Coordinates of C-alpha atoms in Angstrom, one line a residue:
M1 CA -16.5 -32.2 -27.2
E2 CA -18.9 -33.8 -24.6
P3 CA -22.6 -32.7 -25.4
S4 CA -23.2 -31.2 -21.4
V5 CA -20.6 -29.0 -22.3
R6 CA -21.7 -25.3 -23.2
N7 CA -19.3 -23.2 -24.7
F8 CA -19.5 -19.4 -26.1
K9 CA -22.5 -19.9 -28.0
G10 CA -24.6 -16.7 -29.1
N11 CA -28.1 -18.2 -28.0
W12 CA -28.8 -19.9 -24.7
H13 CA -31.9 -22.2 -22.9
R14 CA -33.7 -20.4 -20.8
S15 CA -32.1 -22.4 -17.8
D16 CA -28.2 -21.7 -19.1
N17 CA -29.5 -17.6 -19.2
V18 CA -30.6 -18.0 -15.6
G19 CA -27.2 -19.7 -14.0
L20 CA -25.0 -17.5 -16.3
S21 CA -26.8 -14.3 -14.1
L22 CA -26.4 -16.3 -10.8
V23 CA -22.4 -16.6 -11.3
V24 CA -21.8 -13.0 -12.9
L25 CA -24.0 -12.4 -9.2
L26 CA -22.5 -14.8 -7.2
G27 CA -18.7 -12.6 -8.6
V28 CA -19.8 -9.4 -7.9
V29 CA -21.2 -10.4 -4.6
A30 CA -18.1 -11.9 -4.0
C31 CA -16.2 -9.1 -4.3
L32 CA -18.3 -7.1 -2.3
G33 CA -18.4 -8.9 0.1
T34 CA -14.2 -8.5 0.1
F35 CA -14.5 -5.1 -0.3
L36 CA -16.8 -4.6 3.1
L37 CA -14.7 -6.8 4.9
D38 CA -10.6 -5.1 3.9
G39 CA -11.7 -1.9 2.4
R40 CA -10.7 -0.3 6.2
I41 CA -8.6 -1.5 7.4
G42 CA -4.2 -1.7 6.9
F43 CA -2.6 1.2 4.9
S44 CA 1.1 1.5 3.4
L45 CA 2.2 4.4 1.7
W46 CA 4.2 2.1 -0.5
D47 CA 2.9 0.5 -3.2
E48 CA -0.8 1.6 -2.3
G49 CA 0.3 4.6 -1.7
Y50 CA 1.8 5.2 -5.7
L51 CA -1.5 4.2 -6.5
W52 CA -3.6 6.7 -4.3
Y53 CA -1.2 9.1 -6.0
G54 CA -2.0 8.7 -9.5
V55 CA -5.2 8.9 -9.5
Q56 CA -4.8 11.9 -7.0
Q57 CA -3.5 13.8 -9.6
V58 CA -5.0 12.2 -13.0
L59 CA -8.1 14.3 -10.9
H60 CA -5.9 17.6 -10.7
G61 CA -5.8 16.8 -14.5
E62 CA -2.2 16.0 -14.0
V63 CA -1.4 12.5 -17.4
P64 CA 0.3 9.4 -16.1
I65 CA 3.9 8.6 -16.5
R66 CA 4.0 12.2 -18.1
D67 CA 3.9 14.5 -15.2
F68 CA 4.3 11.7 -12.9
M69 CA 6.1 8.2 -12.3
S70 CA 3.4 5.8 -12.9
Y71 CA 2.3 2.4 -14.2
D72 CA 0.1 2.9 -17.7
P73 CA -2.8 5.1 -17.7
G74 CA -5.7 3.2 -17.9
R75 CA -5.8 1.9 -13.8
Y76 CA -6.0 5.4 -12.6
Y77 CA -8.6 6.9 -14.8
W78 CA -10.3 4.0 -14.5
A79 CA -10.6 5.0 -10.9
A80 CA -10.6 8.3 -11.1
G81 CA -13.6 8.3 -13.4
L82 CA -15.2 6.4 -10.9
L83 CA -13.8 8.3 -8.2
R84 CA -15.2 12.1 -10.2
L85 CA -18.9 10.4 -10.1
F86 CA -18.7 11.0 -6.3
H87 CA -16.4 14.0 -5.9
A88 CA -13.5 11.8 -4.0
D89 CA -10.6 11.1 -3.4
G90 CA -10.0 8.9 -0.3
I91 CA -8.2 5.6 0.0
V92 CA -11.4 4.0 0.9
A93 CA -13.4 4.8 -2.8
V94 CA -9.6 3.8 -4.5
R95 CA -9.9 0.8 -3.2
A96 CA -13.7 0.4 -4.4
A97 CA -13.2 2.0 -7.8
T98 CA -10.2 -1.0 -8.3
M99 CA -12.7 -3.7 -6.2
A100 CA -15.1 -2.6 -8.8
F101 CA -12.5 -3.6 -12.5
V102 CA -11.6 -7.5 -9.8
A103 CA -15.5 -7.8 -10.1
I104 CA -14.9 -7.9 -13.7
G105 CA -12.3 -10.1 -14.0
V106 CA -13.8 -12.1 -11.2
A107 CA -17.1 -12.7 -12.5
A108 CA -15.1 -13.2 -16.5
G109 CA -13.4 -16.4 -14.5
G110 CA -17.1 -18.0 -13.1
V111 CA -18.6 -17.5 -17.1
L112 CA -15.6 -19.2 -17.9
V113 CA -16.1 -22.3 -15.8
W114 CA -19.8 -21.6 -15.9
H115 CA -19.4 -22.6 -20.1
Q116 CA -16.5 -25.1 -20.2
S117 CA -17.5 -27.4 -17.5
P118 CA -19.8 -30.9 -17.8
G119 CA -22.3 -31.8 -16.2
R120 CA -25.8 -30.7 -14.9
D121 CA -26.5 -27.1 -13.6
I122 CA -26.0 -27.1 -10.3
V123 CA -22.3 -29.8 -10.1
R124 CA -21.6 -26.6 -12.3
F125 CA -22.7 -24.3 -10.5
G126 CA -20.8 -25.1 -7.4
K127 CA -17.6 -25.3 -9.6
C128 CA -18.5 -22.1 -10.0
A129 CA -18.4 -20.6 -7.1
L130 CA -15.8 -22.3 -6.5
A131 CA -13.4 -20.7 -9.4
I132 CA -15.3 -17.1 -7.4
A133 CA -13.7 -17.6 -4.1
L134 CA -10.5 -18.9 -4.9
L135 CA -10.1 -15.9 -7.6
V136 CA -11.6 -13.5 -5.1
M137 CA -9.2 -14.6 -2.2
W138 CA -5.9 -14.4 -4.6
A139 CA -7.1 -11.5 -4.9
V140 CA -3.8 -9.7 -3.0
P141 CA -2.9 -7.5 -2.5
W142 CA -5.5 -5.4 -3.4
W143 CA -4.1 -2.7 -5.4
K144 CA -2.0 -5.2 -7.4
G145 CA -5.7 -6.4 -7.8
Y146 CA -6.1 -4.4 -12.0
D147 CA -3.0 -7.2 -12.8
A148 CA -4.6 -10.7 -11.7
A149 CA -8.3 -8.9 -12.9
L150 CA -6.6 -8.2 -16.3
S151 CA -5.0 -12.5 -16.7
V152 CA -8.7 -13.4 -16.1
I153 CA -10.1 -11.4 -18.3
L154 CA -7.8 -12.2 -20.8
T155 CA -8.1 -16.3 -20.6
A156 CA -11.5 -15.6 -20.6
S157 CA -11.8 -13.4 -24.6
L158 CA -9.5 -15.9 -25.8
A159 CA -11.8 -19.4 -25.1
W160 CA -14.8 -17.3 -26.4
V161 CA -13.0 -16.9 -30.0
L162 CA -11.0 -20.5 -29.6
T163 CA -14.5 -21.6 -29.1
R164 CA -15.9 -20.4 -31.7
P165 CA -13.1 -18.5 -34.4
S166 CA -14.7 -16.0 -36.9
A167 CA -13.2 -11.9 -37.4
A168 CA -15.6 -10.4 -35.7
R169 CA -14.2 -12.8 -32.3
F170 CA -11.0 -12.7 -33.3
F171 CA -11.7 -8.3 -33.2
L172 CA -13.2 -8.1 -30.2
H173 CA -11.0 -9.8 -28.6
G174 CA -8.1 -7.1 -30.5
V175 CA -10.1 -4.9 -28.6
V176 CA -9.6 -6.4 -25.6
I177 CA -6.0 -6.7 -25.7
G178 CA -5.4 -3.3 -26.6
V179 CA -7.7 -1.8 -23.6
A180 CA -5.7 -4.7 -20.8
A181 CA -2.0 -3.1 -22.6
M182 CA -3.5 0.6 -21.4
I183 CA -4.1 -0.9 -18.3
G184 CA -0.8 -2.7 -18.2
R185 CA 1.3 -2.5 -21.5
N186 CA 3.3 -5.7 -20.6
H187 CA -0.1 -7.2 -20.3
G188 CA -1.2 -6.8 -23.7
V189 CA 2.8 -8.0 -24.7
Y190 CA 1.0 -10.9 -22.6
G191 CA -2.1 -11.0 -24.2
V192 CA -0.1 -11.3 -27.3
I193 CA 1.5 -13.8 -26.9
A194 CA -1.0 -15.9 -25.8
C195 CA -2.3 -15.6 -29.1
L196 CA 0.7 -16.5 -31.2
V197 CA 0.9 -19.4 -28.3
A198 CA -2.9 -20.1 -29.4
A199 CA -3.3 -19.6 -32.8
P200 CA -0.7 -22.2 -34.7
L201 CA -2.8 -24.8 -32.2
L202 CA -6.1 -23.4 -34.3
L203 CA -3.9 -24.6 -37.7
L204 CA -4.2 -28.9 -36.1
G205 CA -7.9 -29.0 -36.3
T206 CA -10.0 -30.0 -39.0
S207 CA -11.9 -26.5 -39.5
K208 CA -9.9 -23.5 -39.7
P209 CA -10.6 -20.0 -39.7
A210 CA -10.0 -17.6 -42.3
W211 CA -6.9 -16.8 -41.6
R212 CA -7.6 -13.9 -44.6
Q213 CA -9.9 -12.0 -42.3
C214 CA -9.4 -12.9 -38.5
I215 CA -5.6 -11.9 -38.2
P216 CA -6.6 -8.0 -40.1
A217 CA -9.5 -7.7 -37.9
W218 CA -6.7 -9.1 -34.2
T219 CA -4.5 -6.4 -35.4
A220 CA -7.5 -3.8 -36.2
G221 CA -9.1 -4.2 -32.5
V222 CA -5.2 -4.5 -31.2
V223 CA -5.0 -1.1 -32.6
L224 CA -8.3 0.7 -32.1
G225 CA -8.3 -0.6 -27.3
F226 CA -4.5 1.1 -27.8
A227 CA -5.9 3.7 -29.8
P228 CA -6.1 7.0 -26.2
I229 CA -1.8 6.0 -25.9
C230 CA -1.5 6.1 -30.2
F231 CA -3.8 9.5 -29.7
S232 CA -1.3 10.2 -26.6
L233 CA 1.4 9.0 -28.0
V234 CA 1.1 11.6 -31.1
L235 CA -0.2 15.0 -30.4
D236 CA 1.0 15.0 -26.6
H237 CA 5.1 15.6 -27.2
R238 CA 6.0 15.4 -23.4
F239 CA 4.0 12.4 -23.3
A240 CA 6.1 10.3 -25.7
A241 CA 9.4 11.7 -24.9
M242 CA 8.1 9.6 -21.1
F243 CA 6.8 7.2 -22.9
W244 CA 9.1 5.8 -25.1
D245 CA 11.9 7.1 -22.4
S246 CA 10.7 4.9 -20.0
I247 CA 10.6 1.8 -22.1
R248 CA 14.6 2.5 -23.0
F249 CA 14.5 2.6 -18.7
M250 CA 13.6 -0.5 -18.6
L251 CA 15.5 -2.5 -21.4
F252 CA 18.8 -0.5 -21.9
E253 CA 19.3 1.4 -19.0
Y254 CA 18.2 -0.5 -16.1
K255 CA 18.0 -4.1 -17.7
G256 CA 15.1 -5.8 -16.1
T257 CA 11.3 -4.9 -15.4
N258 CA 11.1 -5.1 -12.1
L259 CA 14.1 -6.3 -8.4
P260 CA 14.4 -10.0 -8.4
L261 CA 14.0 -12.1 -5.8
P262 CA 15.2 -15.8 -5.9
V263 CA 12.6 -18.5 -6.7
P264 CA 11.7 -19.4 -2.9
W265 CA 12.1 -23.2 -4.1
P266 CA 10.0 -25.8 -1.6
W267 CA 13.6 -28.1 -1.5
T268 CA 14.9 -24.2 -0.2
M269 CA 12.6 -24.4 2.9
H270 CA 14.4 -25.1 6.1
G271 CA 12.4 -24.7 9.3
G272 CA 15.5 -25.8 12.4
G273 CA 13.8 -29.0 12.2
A274 CA 10.5 -27.2 13.7
L275 CA 7.3 -27.7 11.4
T276 CA 5.3 -25.1 12.2
L277 CA 2.6 -23.4 10.0
S278 CA 4.1 -20.2 8.5
L279 CA 7.3 -23.2 7.1
V280 CA 4.6 -25.4 5.6
T281 CA 2.5 -22.4 3.8
Q282 CA 6.3 -21.0 2.3
W283 CA 6.8 -24.5 1.6
L284 CA 3.0 -24.2 -0.1
T285 CA 3.8 -21.4 -2.4
G286 CA 7.1 -22.1 -3.5
S287 CA 5.6 -25.7 -4.5
L288 CA 3.2 -23.5 -6.8
F289 CA 6.1 -22.0 -8.2
V290 CA 6.9 -25.7 -9.3
L291 CA 3.9 -26.4 -10.6
L292 CA 2.8 -23.1 -13.0
P293 CA 5.7 -24.0 -15.5
L294 CA 4.5 -27.4 -14.5
F295 CA 1.3 -26.9 -15.7
C296 CA 2.5 -24.9 -18.8
I297 CA 4.1 -27.7 -19.9
V298 CA 1.8 -30.7 -18.6
G299 CA -1.1 -29.0 -20.2
L300 CA 0.6 -28.3 -23.1
A301 CA 1.3 -31.4 -24.3
V302 CA -2.2 -32.9 -23.0
V303 CA -3.5 -30.0 -25.4
L304 CA -1.7 -31.7 -27.9
N305 CA -2.1 -35.0 -27.8
G306 CA -5.9 -34.2 -27.8
L307 CA -5.7 -32.5 -31.5
R308 CA -4.0 -35.3 -32.7
R309 CA -6.8 -37.7 -31.3
E310 CA -9.9 -35.7 -32.6
R311 CA -8.8 -33.4 -35.2
N312 CA -11.0 -30.1 -32.8
M313 CA -10.1 -28.2 -30.2
A314 CA -12.9 -29.5 -27.7
H315 CA -11.8 -27.7 -24.6
A316 CA -10.9 -24.3 -26.0
G317 CA -11.2 -22.8 -22.3
F318 CA -8.2 -24.7 -21.1
V319 CA -6.5 -24.0 -24.7
A320 CA -7.0 -20.5 -23.7
C321 CA -5.9 -21.4 -19.6
V322 CA -2.9 -22.7 -21.2
A323 CA -1.7 -19.7 -23.9
T324 CA -2.2 -17.6 -20.6
A325 CA -0.5 -18.3 -18.2
I326 CA 2.4 -19.3 -20.3
P327 CA 3.8 -15.5 -20.9
Y328 CA 2.5 -14.8 -17.0
L329 CA 5.4 -17.1 -16.0
N330 CA 6.8 -13.7 -16.4
V331 CA 5.2 -11.9 -13.5
A332 CA 5.9 -15.1 -11.3
F333 CA 9.4 -15.3 -11.9
S334 CA 10.2 -11.6 -12.6
R335 CA 9.6 -11.2 -8.5
A336 CA 9.9 -14.1 -7.3
D337 CA 7.0 -13.4 -4.3
V338 CA 3.4 -14.5 -3.3
S339 CA 2.0 -10.9 -4.2
H340 CA 3.5 -11.2 -7.6
L341 CA 2.2 -14.9 -7.8
A342 CA -1.1 -13.9 -7.0
Q343 CA -0.8 -11.8 -10.3
A344 CA 0.7 -14.7 -12.8
I345 CA -2.0 -18.2 -10.7
C346 CA -5.2 -16.5 -12.5
P347 CA -4.6 -18.9 -15.5
L348 CA -3.9 -21.6 -13.5
L349 CA -6.7 -22.3 -11.2
I350 CA -9.2 -21.7 -14.0
G351 CA -7.2 -24.8 -16.1
L352 CA -7.2 -26.8 -13.0
L353 CA -10.6 -26.8 -12.1
I354 CA -11.6 -27.5 -15.7
F355 CA -8.9 -29.4 -16.4
P356 CA -10.3 -32.6 -19.2
V357 CA -10.4 -35.6 -17.8
H358 CA -12.0 -38.6 -18.2
D359 CA -13.5 -41.4 -16.6
V360 CA -11.1 -42.4 -13.2
A361 CA -9.0 -39.3 -13.3
R362 CA -12.6 -37.3 -13.9
S363 CA -13.0 -39.4 -9.5
M364 CA -9.6 -38.1 -8.9
H365 CA -9.9 -34.5 -10.1
R366 CA -13.2 -34.1 -8.2
W367 CA -12.3 -34.8 -4.5
L368 CA -8.5 -34.6 -4.6
V369 CA -7.2 -32.1 -6.7
V370 CA -10.2 -29.6 -6.5
P371 CA -10.2 -29.3 -2.8
L372 CA -6.3 -29.9 -2.8
L373 CA -6.1 -26.6 -4.7
L374 CA -8.8 -24.9 -1.9
I375 CA -7.2 -25.6 1.0
V376 CA -3.9 -25.4 -0.8
S377 CA -5.7 -21.5 -1.4
L378 CA -6.2 -20.8 2.3
L379 CA -3.5 -21.7 3.7
I380 CA -1.8 -18.6 1.5
T381 CA -3.4 -16.2 0.9
I382 CA -6.1 -15.6 3.5
P383 CA -3.0 -14.8 6.2
L384 CA -2.9 -12.1 3.7
H385 CA -5.4 -10.3 3.9
P386 CA -6.0 -7.3 6.2
W387 CA -9.0 -8.2 8.0
Y388 CA -7.6 -11.7 9.0
Q389 CA -3.8 -10.0 10.1
S390 CA -6.4 -7.6 11.8
R391 CA -8.0 -10.4 13.8
V392 CA -5.1 -12.4 15.3
Q393 CA -2.1 -9.5 15.8
S394 CA -2.2 -6.6 18.8
G395 CA -1.7 -3.5 18.8
W396 CA -4.5 -2.7 15.6
R397 CA -5.8 0.4 15.9
V398 CA -7.9 3.5 14.2
I399 CA -6.2 6.3 12.1
D400 CA -6.9 8.5 10.0
V401 CA -5.9 8.9 6.5
R402 CA -7.4 12.0 4.8
G403 CA -10.7 11.8 6.1
D404 CA -10.9 7.8 6.1
K405 CA -11.1 6.1 8.5
L406 CA -9.3 2.9 9.0
R407 CA -7.9 -0.1 11.2
M408 CA -4.5 -0.6 11.2
S409 CA -1.1 -2.1 13.1
D410 CA 1.0 0.1 15.0
A411 CA 3.7 -0.3 12.2
A412 CA 1.2 1.0 9.5
A413 CA 0.0 4.2 12.2
A414 CA 4.1 5.1 13.5
P415 CA 5.0 6.0 9.5
V416 CA 1.3 8.5 8.9
E417 CA 1.9 9.4 12.2
A418 CA 4.6 11.0 11.9
V419 CA 4.4 12.4 8.1
E420 CA 0.9 14.3 9.7
R421 CA 3.1 15.5 12.1
L422 CA 6.5 16.4 10.6
A423 CA 4.5 18.2 8.5
N424 CA 3.2 19.8 9.9
R425 CA 5.3 21.5 12.2
C426 CA 7.3 21.8 8.9
I427 CA 5.6 22.6 6.4
P428 CA 3.8 25.9 5.4
N429 CA 0.2 26.5 3.5
G430 CA 2.0 26.5 -0.1
S431 CA 5.1 24.6 0.0
T432 CA 5.4 20.7 -0.5
L433 CA 7.5 18.3 0.2
L434 CA 9.8 15.1 -1.0
A435 CA 9.5 11.6 0.5
A436 CA 12.0 8.4 -0.8
P437 CA 12.7 5.9 -2.0
V438 CA 9.2 4.4 -1.0
W439 CA 6.7 6.5 0.4
P440 CA 4.9 8.1 -2.6
G441 CA 2.3 7.3 -0.4
A442 CA 3.3 11.0 1.7
Y443 CA 2.5 12.7 -1.3
A444 CA -1.5 11.8 -1.2
L445 CA -1.9 11.6 2.3
L446 CA -1.4 14.9 2.7
G447 CA -2.5 15.6 -0.7
V448 CA 0.8 17.5 -2.3
K449 CA 2.0 18.0 -5.3
S450 CA 5.4 15.7 -5.5
P451 CA 8.4 18.0 -5.5
V452 CA 9.9 15.6 -8.6
W453 CA 8.3 13.2 -11.1
E454 CA 10.3 9.9 -9.4
I455 CA 7.9 9.7 -6.5
Y456 CA 9.3 6.3 -6.0
P457 CA 13.1 5.8 -6.7
L458 CA 13.5 2.8 -6.5
F459 CA 16.3 2.1 -9.5
P460 CA 19.4 3.4 -9.6
R461 CA 19.4 6.7 -11.7
G462 CA 21.9 8.2 -14.6
D463 CA 23.6 11.6 -14.1
G464 CA 21.9 12.7 -16.7
F465 CA 18.2 11.8 -15.2
Q466 CA 19.2 13.0 -11.6
N467 CA 20.3 16.2 -12.8
Q468 CA 17.0 16.7 -13.8
E469 CA 15.2 16.2 -10.9
I470 CA 17.1 18.6 -9.0
A471 CA 16.7 21.1 -11.4
R472 CA 13.1 20.6 -9.6
L473 CA 13.7 20.5 -6.5
Q474 CA 15.3 24.1 -6.9
Q475 CA 11.7 25.4 -8.7
A476 CA 9.5 23.6 -6.1
R477 CA 11.5 24.2 -3.6
P478 CA 10.8 22.0 -1.0
S479 CA 10.1 22.5 2.8
L480 CA 10.7 19.1 4.1
I481 CA 12.3 15.9 3.0
L482 CA 12.2 12.5 4.9
I483 CA 14.6 9.9 3.2
Y484 CA 14.0 6.4 4.8
D485 CA 17.5 5.2 4.7
I486 CA 17.1 0.9 4.5
S487 CA 18.4 -1.3 2.7
V488 CA 15.7 -2.2 0.1
D489 CA 15.6 -6.3 -0.3
G490 CA 18.2 -5.8 2.1
R491 CA 20.5 -4.3 -0.6
E492 CA 22.9 -2.4 0.4
D493 CA 23.1 -0.9 -3.6
L494 CA 19.9 -0.1 -3.0
R495 CA 19.5 2.6 -0.7
Y496 CA 18.8 5.9 -1.7
A497 CA 22.2 7.4 -1.1
H498 CA 23.3 4.6 -3.8
T499 CA 20.4 4.6 -6.3
H500 CA 20.6 8.5 -6.7
P501 CA 24.1 9.5 -5.6
R502 CA 24.0 13.6 -7.1
V503 CA 20.2 14.0 -6.1
W504 CA 21.6 12.7 -1.9
E505 CA 24.6 15.1 -2.2
F506 CA 21.7 17.6 -3.2
V507 CA 20.5 17.4 0.3
S508 CA 23.1 17.3 2.0
A509 CA 24.0 20.3 0.1
N510 CA 21.3 22.2 0.6
Y511 CA 19.5 20.8 4.0
R512 CA 20.4 20.4 7.5
Q513 CA 18.9 17.4 9.4
I514 CA 17.0 17.4 12.7
P515 CA 15.8 14.7 15.0
G516 CA 12.9 12.1 13.5
P517 CA 11.2 10.5 15.6
D518 CA 11.8 8.1 17.6
N519 CA 10.1 4.7 16.8
L520 CA 11.3 5.1 13.0
P521 CA 14.9 5.1 13.6
G522 CA 15.8 4.9 9.8
L523 CA 13.5 8.0 8.7
L524 CA 16.6 11.1 8.3
V525 CA 14.7 14.3 8.2
Y526 CA 15.6 17.5 6.7
I527 CA 14.6 21.4 6.4
P528 CA 16.2 23.6 4.8
K529 CA 19.2 25.2 6.4
S530 CA 18.7 29.1 6.4
T531 CA 15.5 28.1 8.4
V532 CA 14.9 28.1 11.6
D533 CA 13.9 24.4 13.4

């Protein structure tokens, strides 16, 4: 190991402590700056509304998964806990709480790069600043910031263990994995797989950890970190039933974790002979889908070669990046778009920055690879940030979203205005609406409870589940039904009438269609047949 490389030790020099503090501060400031730029720009009733509604319902005492369709509970309780301190439930407050979590991941990434970079402090700090900039740029869309941040936190925690393996460190890393699983059970699985990839590498070194102590400690840590979910599964039978049913549905009924998209390989891009910035960006995005598995393969080869020569894990941070990047391939390729690429790319970004190179290769890495990584990231991610979109696109205006003034495009404003206008016209006090399949944010926008459990009904469902939802509709008797009749991802089989035919029949039998907004031709509006329009 190079003597200039700092690792995760227990004691630090004063200069190292100052540098470390500056890195953490820079990460927090970068996230704060990003929030100030983007926090009041843009809005979506789709995925963003899905998170917002869940946070609102937790503030009202409901339990994610048990009472409404949701991600895993951790992110809702994190956001709701912060919002409760400020007596807020608006979308800007949810964005702020999410960015606070992202700041933890960004700071962790900066700390990892600081301790795993050789050279003078000024050079190390510059590399940390670049890492922080890359992580902040790739934290898009904002509501997926939890997932991107967790990949960094798991990487940094694993690097800390690999640097000096001990039972105490394995235990604390297990806790990190367990907590990650509460925010997203897939992240817990990825954390476990990363450990299973890294653990055999420790066997190849000369100093082997005391496995009889480390494995039980790690297992205890995972259980402790995941304990709130474990207790809920034992004490709350309704939660347990819905939790296990969600796993059963994904594994055995739908047999997938996402709506798949074809991988945008760079050789599939066609621009009709015209080279445009959009085509270049698409090609670069596709190239990153090639780079992800290539990094895992080459990185593993580099790690094994280093262990063979030195009989010691000299670059623990890089090993952690490779080990964590491997399971996160599933995130990128389960739905191969830039949003899911952003959730999986962080271990690669850090790994490329701390790639173990020497002599001539070090100069090439510093002056070619690192600048190229920055340029590619800028071209791909900056157009995805709301602040940039609002500057280059026309037709943006300020809309009131449940008390928050947001600047959004006409396309984003149209459904918000339509929902509010139809609600004022058709929903009396104490009643609710059904919004399907892609507008869960309509409930949060109006501050009403969904009449059904499945607030984001994208996947095909069987008759038994649909009958349960119909029973909920009969009990809630919504005064307004909004069905945005679109073919999700261009697939006709994913229209609501095909994924939920029995619910569609119920709506047709008990509700009558009235004219919808002219600027939303796909929106089907229904009111009870007994209602006088």
